[in-house]
């Protein structure tokens, strides 16, 4: 099971919750393999710049005589920290920007986590109404026939079968 951290945008959720983010709390292979690029894509600029400096420093250390293994370990340590803590840094950055922590959902995949979270919301928050629209029949005073206000579009024909 993977834990998904649920965050809502600073202005509150949209009507259909498109701004709500579920972030997996797990190892990120892309952050491990391409740390500074991954952080730049996540818009964590200072972390990306710091990782560029660390990788350049690791390359310089590995170029020194007899310190090749040390530079490699240094670069792998920086990449491992990025892989394990990258998503945590993204969550912390969003929280510092005003996003609201809602809950943690444990699920096997993202689709199941979304289903579990949105199913637990009250209907007023999801924007979905559980009332069935009903047809409002009104008698037209001029022609004597019935007119309808049909919000669901279920009655496409009038009582005589005409469109």
JSON list of C-alpha atoms in Angstrom, two decimals:
[
{"chain": "A", "resi": 1, "resn": "UNK", "atom": "CA", "xyz": [0.00, 0.00, 0.00]},
{"chain": "A", "resi": 2, "resn": "UNK", "atom": "CA", "xyz": [1.11, 3.50, -0.85]},
{"chain": "A", "resi": 3, "resn": "UNK", "atom": "CA", "xyz": [0.22, 6.54, 1.23]},
{"chain": "A", "resi": 4, "resn": "UNK", "atom": "CA", "xyz": [-1.14, 9.47, -0.77]},
{"chain": "A", "resi": 5, "resn": "UNK", "atom": "CA", "xyz": [-1.08, 12.93, 0.76]},
{"chain": "A", "resi": 6, "resn": "UNK", "atom": "CA", "xyz": [-4.14, 14.98, -0.23]},
{"chain": "A", "resi": 7, "resn": "UNK", "atom": "CA", "xyz": [-3.65, 18.74, -0.65]},
{"chain": "A", "resi": 8, "resn": "UNK", "atom": "CA", "xyz": [-6.17, 21.40, -1.67]},
{"chain": "A", "resi": 9, "resn": "UNK", "atom": "CA", "xyz": [-5.34, 24.65, -3.44]},
{"chain": "A", "resi": 10, "resn": "UNK", "atom": "CA", "xyz": [-5.04, 27.92, -1.48]},
{"chain": "A", "resi": 11, "resn": "UNK", "atom": "CA", "xyz": [-8.37, 29.31, -2.69]},
{"chain": "A", "resi": 12, "resn": "UNK", "atom": "CA", "xyz": [-10.20, 26.10, -1.79]},
{"chain": "A", "resi": 13, "resn": "UNK", "atom": "CA", "xyz": [-11.09, 23.28, -4.12]},
{"chain": "A", "resi": 14, "resn": "UNK", "atom": "CA", "xyz": [-12.62, 23.85, -7.53]},
{"chain": "A", "resi": 15, "resn": "UNK", "atom": "CA", "xyz": [-16.20, 22.80, -8.12]},
{"chain": "A", "resi": 16, "resn": "UNK", "atom": "CA", "xyz": [-15.01, 19.49, -9.54]},
{"chain": "A", "resi": 17, "resn": "UNK", "atom": "CA", "xyz": [-11.79, 19.26, -7.44]},
{"chain": "A", "resi": 18, "resn": "UNK", "atom": "CA", "xyz": [-9.40, 19.55, -10.40]},
{"chain": "A", "resi": 19, "resn": "UNK", "atom": "CA", "xyz": [-6.93, 21.54, -8.28]},
{"chain": "A", "resi": 20, "resn": "UNK", "atom": "CA", "xyz": [-6.84, 18.91, -5.53]},
{"chain": "A", "resi": 21, "resn": "UNK", "atom": "CA", "xyz": [-3.50, 17.07, -5.59]},
{"chain": "A", "resi": 22, "resn": "UNK", "atom": "CA", "xyz": [-2.74, 13.56, -4.37]},
{"chain": "A", "resi": 23, "resn": "UNK", "atom": "CA", "xyz": [1.00, 13.09, -3.93]},
{"chain": "A", "resi": 24, "resn": "UNK", "atom": "CA", "xyz": [2.40, 9.60, -3.36]},
{"chain": "A", "resi": 25, "resn": "UNK", "atom": "CA", "xyz": [4.67, 9.27, -0.34]},
{"chain": "A", "resi": 26, "resn": "UNK", "atom": "CA", "xyz": [7.20, 6.89, -1.86]},
{"chain": "A", "resi": 27, "resn": "UNK", "atom": "CA", "xyz": [10.56, 6.68, -3.58]},
{"chain": "A", "resi": 28, "resn": "UNK", "atom": "CA", "xyz": [10.83, 8.63, -6.84]},
{"chain": "A", "resi": 29, "resn": "UNK", "atom": "CA", "xyz": [13.01, 6.97, -9.46]},
{"chain": "A", "resi": 30, "resn": "UNK", "atom": "CA", "xyz": [13.05, 10.06, -11.65]},
{"chain": "A", "resi": 31, "resn": "UNK", "atom": "CA", "xyz": [14.29, 12.16, -8.73]},
{"chain": "A", "resi": 32, "resn": "UNK", "atom": "CA", "xyz": [17.00, 9.55, -8.11]},
{"chain": "A", "resi": 33, "resn": "UNK", "atom": "CA", "xyz": [18.17, 9.32, -11.72]},
{"chain": "A", "resi": 34, "resn": "UNK", "atom": "CA", "xyz": [17.83, 13.01, -12.69]},
{"chain": "A", "resi": 35, "resn": "UNK", "atom": "CA", "xyz": [17.71, 14.90, -9.38]},
{"chain": "A", "resi": 36, "resn": "UNK", "atom": "CA", "xyz": [18.20, 18.50, -10.39]},
{"chain": "A", "resi": 37, "resn": "UNK", "atom": "CA", "xyz": [16.01, 18.17, -13.50]},
{"chain": "A", "resi": 38, "resn": "UNK", "atom": "CA", "xyz": [13.23, 16.60, -11.43]},
{"chain": "A", "resi": 39, "resn": "UNK", "atom": "CA", "xyz": [13.35, 19.41, -8.86]},
{"chain": "A", "resi": 40, "resn": "UNK", "atom": "CA", "xyz": [13.41, 22.03, -11.62]},
{"chain": "A", "resi": 41, "resn": "UNK", "atom": "CA", "xyz": [10.28, 20.49, -13.15]},
{"chain": "A", "resi": 42, "resn": "UNK", "atom": "CA", "xyz": [8.65, 20.59, -9.69]},
{"chain": "A", "resi": 43, "resn": "UNK", "atom": "CA", "xyz": [9.63, 24.30, -9.52]},
{"chain": "A", "resi": 44, "resn": "UNK", "atom": "CA", "xyz": [11.87, 23.87, -6.51]},
{"chain": "A", "resi": 45, "resn": "UNK", "atom": "CA", "xyz": [14.55, 26.12, -7.95]},
{"chain": "A", "resi": 46, "resn": "UNK", "atom": "CA", "xyz": [16.85, 26.43, -4.92]},
{"chain": "A", "resi": 47, "resn": "UNK", "atom": "CA", "xyz": [16.95, 22.69, -4.43]},
{"chain": "A", "resi": 48, "resn": "UNK", "atom": "CA", "xyz": [17.68, 22.19, -8.15]},
{"chain": "A", "resi": 49, "resn": "UNK", "atom": "CA", "xyz": [20.53, 24.72, -8.03]},
{"chain": "A", "resi": 50, "resn": "UNK", "atom": "CA", "xyz": [21.93, 23.09, -4.88]},
{"chain": "A", "resi": 51, "resn": "UNK", "atom": "CA", "xyz": [21.87, 19.67, -6.53]},
{"chain": "A", "resi": 52, "resn": "UNK", "atom": "CA", "xyz": [23.66, 21.00, -9.62]},
{"chain": "A", "resi": 53, "resn": "UNK", "atom": "CA", "xyz": [26.39, 22.33, -7.32]},
{"chain": "A", "resi": 54, "resn": "UNK", "atom": "CA", "xyz": [26.56, 19.00, -5.43]},
{"chain": "A", "resi": 55, "resn": "UNK", "atom": "CA", "xyz": [26.83, 17.00, -8.65]},
{"chain": "A", "resi": 56, "resn": "UNK", "atom": "CA", "xyz": [29.53, 19.27, -10.04]},
{"chain": "A", "resi": 57, "resn": "UNK", "atom": "CA", "xyz": [31.40, 19.01, -6.73]},
{"chain": "A", "resi": 58, "resn": "UNK", "atom": "CA", "xyz": [31.06, 15.20, -6.80]},
{"chain": "A", "resi": 59, "resn": "UNK", "atom": "CA", "xyz": [32.44, 15.17, -10.33]},
{"chain": "A", "resi": 60, "resn": "UNK", "atom": "CA", "xyz": [35.39, 17.33, -9.29]},
{"chain": "A", "resi": 61, "resn": "UNK", "atom": "CA", "xyz": [36.13, 15.12, -6.28]},
{"chain": "A", "resi": 62, "resn": "UNK", "atom": "CA", "xyz": [35.99, 11.97, -8.41]},
{"chain": "A", "resi": 63, "resn": "UNK", "atom": "CA", "xyz": [38.49, 13.54, -10.85]},
{"chain": "A", "resi": 64, "resn": "UNK", "atom": "CA", "xyz": [41.09, 13.83, -8.09]},
{"chain": "A", "resi": 65, "resn": "UNK", "atom": "CA", "xyz": [43.70, 11.11, -7.82]},
{"chain": "A", "resi": 66, "resn": "UNK", "atom": "CA", "xyz": [42.47, 8.22, -5.63]},
{"chain": "A", "resi": 67, "resn": "UNK", "atom": "CA", "xyz": [39.11, 9.80, -4.79]},
{"chain": "A", "resi": 68, "resn": "UNK", "atom": "CA", "xyz": [36.98, 8.38, -7.62]},
{"chain": "A", "resi": 69, "resn": "UNK", "atom": "CA", "xyz": [34.99, 6.14, -5.25]},
{"chain": "A", "resi": 70, "resn": "UNK", "atom": "CA", "xyz": [34.44, 9.03, -2.84]},
{"chain": "A", "resi": 71, "resn": "UNK", "atom": "CA", "xyz": [32.99, 11.22, -5.59]},
{"chain": "A", "resi": 72, "resn": "UNK", "atom": "CA", "xyz": [30.73, 8.38, -6.74]},
{"chain": "A", "resi": 73, "resn": "UNK", "atom": "CA", "xyz": [29.45, 7.77, -3.20]},
{"chain": "A", "resi": 74, "resn": "UNK", "atom": "CA", "xyz": [28.93, 11.52, -2.79]},
{"chain": "A", "resi": 75, "resn": "UNK", "atom": "CA", "xyz": [26.84, 11.70, -6.00]},
{"chain": "A", "resi": 76, "resn": "UNK", "atom": "CA", "xyz": [24.84, 8.56, -5.09]},
{"chain": "A", "resi": 77, "resn": "UNK", "atom": "CA", "xyz": [24.13, 9.95, -1.62]},
{"chain": "A", "resi": 78, "resn": "UNK", "atom": "CA", "xyz": [22.76, 13.19, -3.10]},
{"chain": "A", "resi": 79, "resn": "UNK", "atom": "CA", "xyz": [20.66, 11.23, -5.61]},
{"chain": "A", "resi": 80, "resn": "UNK", "atom": "CA", "xyz": [19.35, 8.88, -2.89]},
{"chain": "A", "resi": 81, "resn": "UNK", "atom": "CA", "xyz": [18.28, 11.78, -0.70]},
{"chain": "A", "resi": 82, "resn": "UNK", "atom": "CA", "xyz": [16.54, 13.34, -3.71]},
{"chain": "A", "resi": 83, "resn": "UNK", "atom": "CA", "xyz": [14.78, 10.04, -4.47]},
{"chain": "A", "resi": 84, "resn": "UNK", "atom": "CA", "xyz": [13.63, 9.38, -0.91]},
{"chain": "A", "resi": 85, "resn": "UNK", "atom": "CA", "xyz": [12.79, 12.93, 0.18]},
{"chain": "A", "resi": 86, "resn": "UNK", "atom": "CA", "xyz": [11.88, 14.62, -3.11]},
{"chain": "A", "resi": 87, "resn": "UNK", "atom": "CA", "xyz": [8.14, 14.24, -2.80]},
{"chain": "A", "resi": 88, "resn": "UNK", "atom": "CA", "xyz": [8.30, 15.32, 0.85]},
{"chain": "A", "resi": 89, "resn": "UNK", "atom": "CA", "xyz": [10.02, 18.54, -0.25]},
{"chain": "A", "resi": 90, "resn": "UNK", "atom": "CA", "xyz": [7.29, 19.10, -2.85]},
{"chain": "A", "resi": 91, "resn": "UNK", "atom": "CA", "xyz": [4.60, 18.69, -0.17]},
{"chain": "A", "resi": 92, "resn": "UNK", "atom": "CA", "xyz": [6.42, 21.07, 2.19]},
{"chain": "A", "resi": 93, "resn": "UNK", "atom": "CA", "xyz": [6.79, 23.64, -0.57]},
{"chain": "A", "resi": 94, "resn": "UNK", "atom": "CA", "xyz": [3.07, 23.47, -1.42]},
{"chain": "A", "resi": 95, "resn": "UNK", "atom": "CA", "xyz": [2.13, 23.79, 2.26]},
{"chain": "A", "resi": 96, "resn": "UNK", "atom": "CA", "xyz": [4.36, 26.86, 2.58]},
{"chain": "A", "resi": 97, "resn": "UNK", "atom": "CA", "xyz": [2.56, 28.39, -0.44]},
{"chain": "A", "resi": 98, "resn": "UNK", "atom": "CA", "xyz": [-0.82, 28.12, 1.28]},
{"chain": "A", "resi": 99, "resn": "UNK", "atom": "CA", "xyz": [-2.06, 24.71, 0.18]},
{"chain": "A", "resi": 100, "resn": "UNK", "atom": "CA", "xyz": [-4.17, 22.89, 2.78]},
{"chain": "A", "resi": 101, "resn": "UNK", "atom": "CA", "xyz": [-3.38, 19.40, 4.04]},
{"chain": "A", "resi": 102, "resn": "UNK", "atom": "CA", "xyz": [-6.60, 17.37, 4.05]},
{"chain": "A", "resi": 103, "resn": "UNK", "atom": "CA", "xyz": [-5.79, 13.73, 4.79]},
{"chain": "A", "resi": 104, "resn": "UNK", "atom": "CA", "xyz": [-3.63, 10.73, 3.97]},
{"chain": "A", "resi": 105, "resn": "UNK", "atom": "CA", "xyz": [-5.17, 7.92, 1.91]},
{"chain": "A", "resi": 106, "resn": "UNK", "atom": "CA", "xyz": [-3.59, 4.46, 1.79]},
{"chain": "A", "resi": 107, "resn": "UNK", "atom": "CA", "xyz": [-4.28, 2.70, -1.51]},
{"chain": "A", "resi": 108, "resn": "UNK", "atom": "CA", "xyz": [-2.53, 0.40, -3.99]},
{"chain": "A", "resi": 109, "resn": "UNK", "atom": "CA", "xyz": [-2.59, 2.98, -6.82]},
{"chain": "A", "resi": 110, "resn": "UNK", "atom": "CA", "xyz": [-3.53, 6.58, -7.59]},
{"chain": "A", "resi": 111, "resn": "UNK", "atom": "CA", "xyz": [-6.91, 5.79, -9.17]},
{"chain": "A", "resi": 112, "resn": "UNK", "atom": "CA", "xyz": [-8.02, 3.85, -6.10]},
{"chain": "A", "resi": 113, "resn": "UNK", "atom": "CA", "xyz": [-6.77, 6.62, -3.81]},
{"chain": "A", "resi": 114, "resn": "UNK", "atom": "CA", "xyz": [-8.76, 9.20, -5.76]},
{"chain": "A", "resi": 115, "resn": "UNK", "atom": "CA", "xyz": [-11.88, 7.02, -5.62]},
{"chain": "A", "resi": 116, "resn": "UNK", "atom": "CA", "xyz": [-11.49, 6.53, -1.87]},
{"chain": "A", "resi": 117, "resn": "UNK", "atom": "CA", "xyz": [-10.92, 10.22, -1.14]},
{"chain": "A", "resi": 118, "resn": "UNK", "atom": "CA", "xyz": [-13.67, 11.63, -3.35]},
{"chain": "A", "resi": 119, "resn": "UNK", "atom": "CA", "xyz": [-16.16, 9.00, -2.19]},
{"chain": "A", "resi": 120, "resn": "UNK", "atom": "CA", "xyz": [-15.61, 10.12, 1.40]},
{"chain": "A", "resi": 121, "resn": "UNK", "atom": "CA", "xyz": [-16.47, 13.77, 0.63]},
{"chain": "A", "resi": 122, "resn": "UNK", "atom": "CA", "xyz": [-19.97, 15.07, 1.34]},
{"chain": "A", "resi": 123, "resn": "UNK", "atom": "CA", "xyz": [-22.02, 15.68, -1.79]},
{"chain": "A", "resi": 124, "resn": "UNK", "atom": "CA", "xyz": [-22.02, 19.43, -1.24]},
{"chain": "A", "resi": 125, "resn": "UNK", "atom": "CA", "xyz": [-18.22, 19.51, -1.64]},
{"chain": "A", "resi": 126, "resn": "UNK", "atom": "CA", "xyz": [-18.10, 17.40, -4.78]},
{"chain": "A", "resi": 127, "resn": "UNK", "atom": "CA", "xyz": [-20.70, 19.49, -6.58]},
{"chain": "A", "resi": 128, "resn": "UNK", "atom": "CA", "xyz": [-22.75, 16.41, -7.42]},
{"chain": "A", "resi": 129, "resn": "UNK", "atom": "CA", "xyz": [-26.40, 16.45, -6.55]},
{"chain": "A", "resi": 130, "resn": "UNK", "atom": "CA", "xyz": [-28.18, 13.25, -5.61]},
{"chain": "A", "resi": 131, "resn": "UNK", "atom": "CA", "xyz": [-31.62, 14.61, -6.49]},
{"chain": "A", "resi": 132, "resn": "UNK", "atom": "CA", "xyz": [-33.27, 13.42, -9.66]},
{"chain": "A", "resi": 133, "resn": "UNK", "atom": "CA", "xyz": [-34.42, 16.31, -11.86]},
{"chain": "A", "resi": 134, "resn": "UNK", "atom": "CA", "xyz": [-38.15, 16.25, -12.41]},
{"chain": "A", "resi": 135, "resn": "UNK", "atom": "CA", "xyz": [-40.17, 17.54, -15.32]},
{"chain": "A", "resi": 136, "resn": "UNK", "atom": "CA", "xyz": [-42.18, 20.65, -14.65]},
{"chain": "A", "resi": 137, "resn": "UNK", "atom": "CA", "xyz": [-45.36, 20.56, -16.77]},
{"chain": "A", "resi": 138, "resn": "UNK", "atom": "CA", "xyz": [-47.11, 23.87, -17.40]},
{"chain": "A", "resi": 139, "resn": "UNK", "atom": "CA", "xyz": [-50.24, 24.56, -19.40]},
{"chain": "A", "resi": 140, "resn": "UNK", "atom": "CA", "xyz": [-49.84, 27.15, -22.13]},
{"chain": "A", "resi": 141, "resn": "UNK", "atom": "CA", "xyz": [-52.77, 29.56, -21.90]},
{"chain": "A", "resi": 142, "resn": "UNK", "atom": "CA", "xyz": [-52.73, 30.51, -25.60]},
{"chain": "A", "resi": 143, "resn": "UNK", "atom": "CA", "xyz": [-52.67, 27.12, -27.26]},
{"chain": "A", "resi": 144, "resn": "UNK", "atom": "CA", "xyz": [-54.05, 25.00, -24.43]},
{"chain": "A", "resi": 145, "resn": "UNK", "atom": "CA", "xyz": [-51.23, 22.46, -24.78]},
{"chain": "A", "resi": 146, "resn": "UNK", "atom": "CA", "xyz": [-48.75, 21.51, -22.14]},
{"chain": "A", "resi": 147, "resn": "UNK", "atom": "CA", "xyz": [-45.22, 22.89, -22.17]},
{"chain": "A", "resi": 148, "resn": "UNK", "atom": "CA", "xyz": [-42.41, 21.37, -20.23]},
{"chain": "A", "resi": 149, "resn": "UNK", "atom": "CA", "xyz": [-39.28, 22.54, -18.51]},
{"chain": "A", "resi": 150, "resn": "UNK", "atom": "CA", "xyz": [-37.21, 19.37, -18.73]},
{"chain": "A", "resi": 151, "resn": "UNK", "atom": "CA", "xyz": [-33.71, 19.90, -17.25]},
{"chain": "A", "resi": 152, "resn": "UNK", "atom": "CA", "xyz": [-32.66, 16.29, -17.79]},
{"chain": "A", "resi": 153, "resn": "UNK", "atom": "CA", "xyz": [-33.80, 16.10, -21.40]},
{"chain": "A", "resi": 154, "resn": "UNK", "atom": "CA", "xyz": [-35.65, 12.89, -20.69]},
{"chain": "A", "resi": 155, "resn": "UNK", "atom": "CA", "xyz": [-38.82, 13.96, -22.51]},
{"chain": "A", "resi": 156, "resn": "UNK", "atom": "CA", "xyz": [-37.78, 14.85, -26.02]},
{"chain": "A", "resi": 157, "resn": "UNK", "atom": "CA", "xyz": [-41.31, 14.43, -27.37]},
{"chain": "A", "resi": 158, "resn": "UNK", "atom": "CA", "xyz": [-44.56, 16.02, -26.29]},
{"chain": "A", "resi": 159, "resn": "UNK", "atom": "CA", "xyz": [-47.62, 14.02, -25.19]},
{"chain": "A", "resi": 160, "resn": "UNK", "atom": "CA", "xyz": [-48.74, 13.49, -28.81]},
{"chain": "A", "resi": 161, "resn": "UNK", "atom": "CA", "xyz": [-45.38, 12.08, -29.94]},
{"chain": "A", "resi": 162, "resn": "UNK", "atom": "CA", "xyz": [-44.24, 15.21, -31.75]},
{"chain": "A", "resi": 163, "resn": "UNK", "atom": "CA", "xyz": [-40.79, 16.72, -31.30]}
]
